[in-house]
Amino acid sequence: MTPRLLLSIVLSLATVSAVGAADALQKQADWHNPEYPAIRQKLIDWLTESDAPAAQMTAVSQLWPEEAPSDTPAELGIRLLETAAIMDADARELAVTTLSASADGELPQFPWLADESKPFPTWMRDNLRFQYGRWLAEQRMLDEAYLQLKETPIAEVADPAALLFHRAVCEHYLLKKEDCVATLGTLLSNQEQIAPRYLAVAKLMLADIQPLETDSLDEIARLMRDVERRLDLGRAGKKVRTQEEDVVAKLDKMIEDLEKQMQQQQQQSQGGQQGGSNTQPSSPLNDTMPAGGSGPGNVDPKKMNPGDNWGNLPPKERQEALQQISNEFPSHYRRVIEEYFRKLAREEDTK
């Protein structure tokens, strides 16, 4: 994972407490790192069955000596990628792509990963799909990455922790809460074999997404973050427009609920005042003296003119409304609400 993406995750979760998140994960490990001899034997069996040319056999043998090196799971995954590159030209292109730091030009496509047109056994293809999915996630192309990672079996890859981590990153960003919690639960079931950089962030992601509620301002902020990511990638199609409309609809509902709550509070306050005293004043108030009412002074939204709405409020009143709503929520959600008002204003301008 690139430092940029890893740092962005850490920063976005920095305020979240991970206390108690691991308590629900005390269970038997659901995965284990494969051993070097087992992977090497799979390769020997495959090459023997495929009757590979002597030159390829020699190259692969040099890459996989009998004496096991002290490789990490990630390094074993790279060995498998390099092995595939020796055996096939398209796999060589995949290796060059996934070992590069960033994408240049159009997104490279490798449709053969999803079929059996290449002479690779299923377990090798799974490892190649993981490498492609990992690279896509590092490029922030999370939808494409998830397509590669969500069905790849952890038992077949050389680096199962990395597969689960990148899958969880996609689910976290794409707001697939239940899937993300399940993936992180599987990942954290074997904490002893997780790279430290994955372990810390995985715990933070779990503590962050577990309390997420549908239609909350937290969810809306995450939806807007995903819209920004897509726009940064130059994507402004139907998916983005749908998400933008979803954000506005959720904020509309939230504001409507807030208005109803304010109405109820006002009605309760007025009812309390009326029931507290039936004494009539002996003389009318002097016009120059203020009345002694103690009501909140809020305007009933239902008494506003039909043409008045949040989108075309004058700047001063819009700022007051924004401030009132913002006070109900943490300050880091202010940008979400501001963007909501800007979108409404743009829609009014186009009418």
Short mmCIF file of C-alpha atoms in Angstrom, two decimals, residues 309-313 318 338-351:
data_model
loop_
_atom_site.label_atom_id
_atom_site.label_comp_id
_atom_site.label_asym_id
_atom_site.label_seq_id
_atom_site.Cartn_x
_atom_site.Cartn_y
_atom_site.Cartn_z
CA ASN A 309 -36.78 27.17 0.66
CA TRP A 310 -33.25 26.44 1.81
CA GLY A 311 -31.85 26.85 -1.69
CA ASN A 312 -32.91 30.44 -2.29
CA LEU A 313 -32.58 31.98 1.15
CA ARG A 318 -28.74 31.13 4.80
CA GLU A 338 -22.03 24.00 3.33
CA GLU A 339 -21.74 21.90 0.19
CA TYR A 340 -25.40 20.98 0.54
CA PHE A 341 -26.42 24.64 0.48
CA ARG A 342 -24.13 25.35 -2.47
CA LYS A 343 -25.72 22.51 -4.42
CA LEU A 344 -29.21 23.78 -3.70
CA ALA A 345 -28.19 27.26 -4.82
CA ARG A 346 -26.79 25.86 -8.08
CA GLU A 347 -30.02 23.99 -8.71
CA GLU A 348 -32.02 27.20 -8.18
CA ASP A 349 -29.78 29.08 -10.63
CA THR A 350 -30.45 26.52 -13.36
CA LYS A 351 -34.23 26.72 -13.07
#
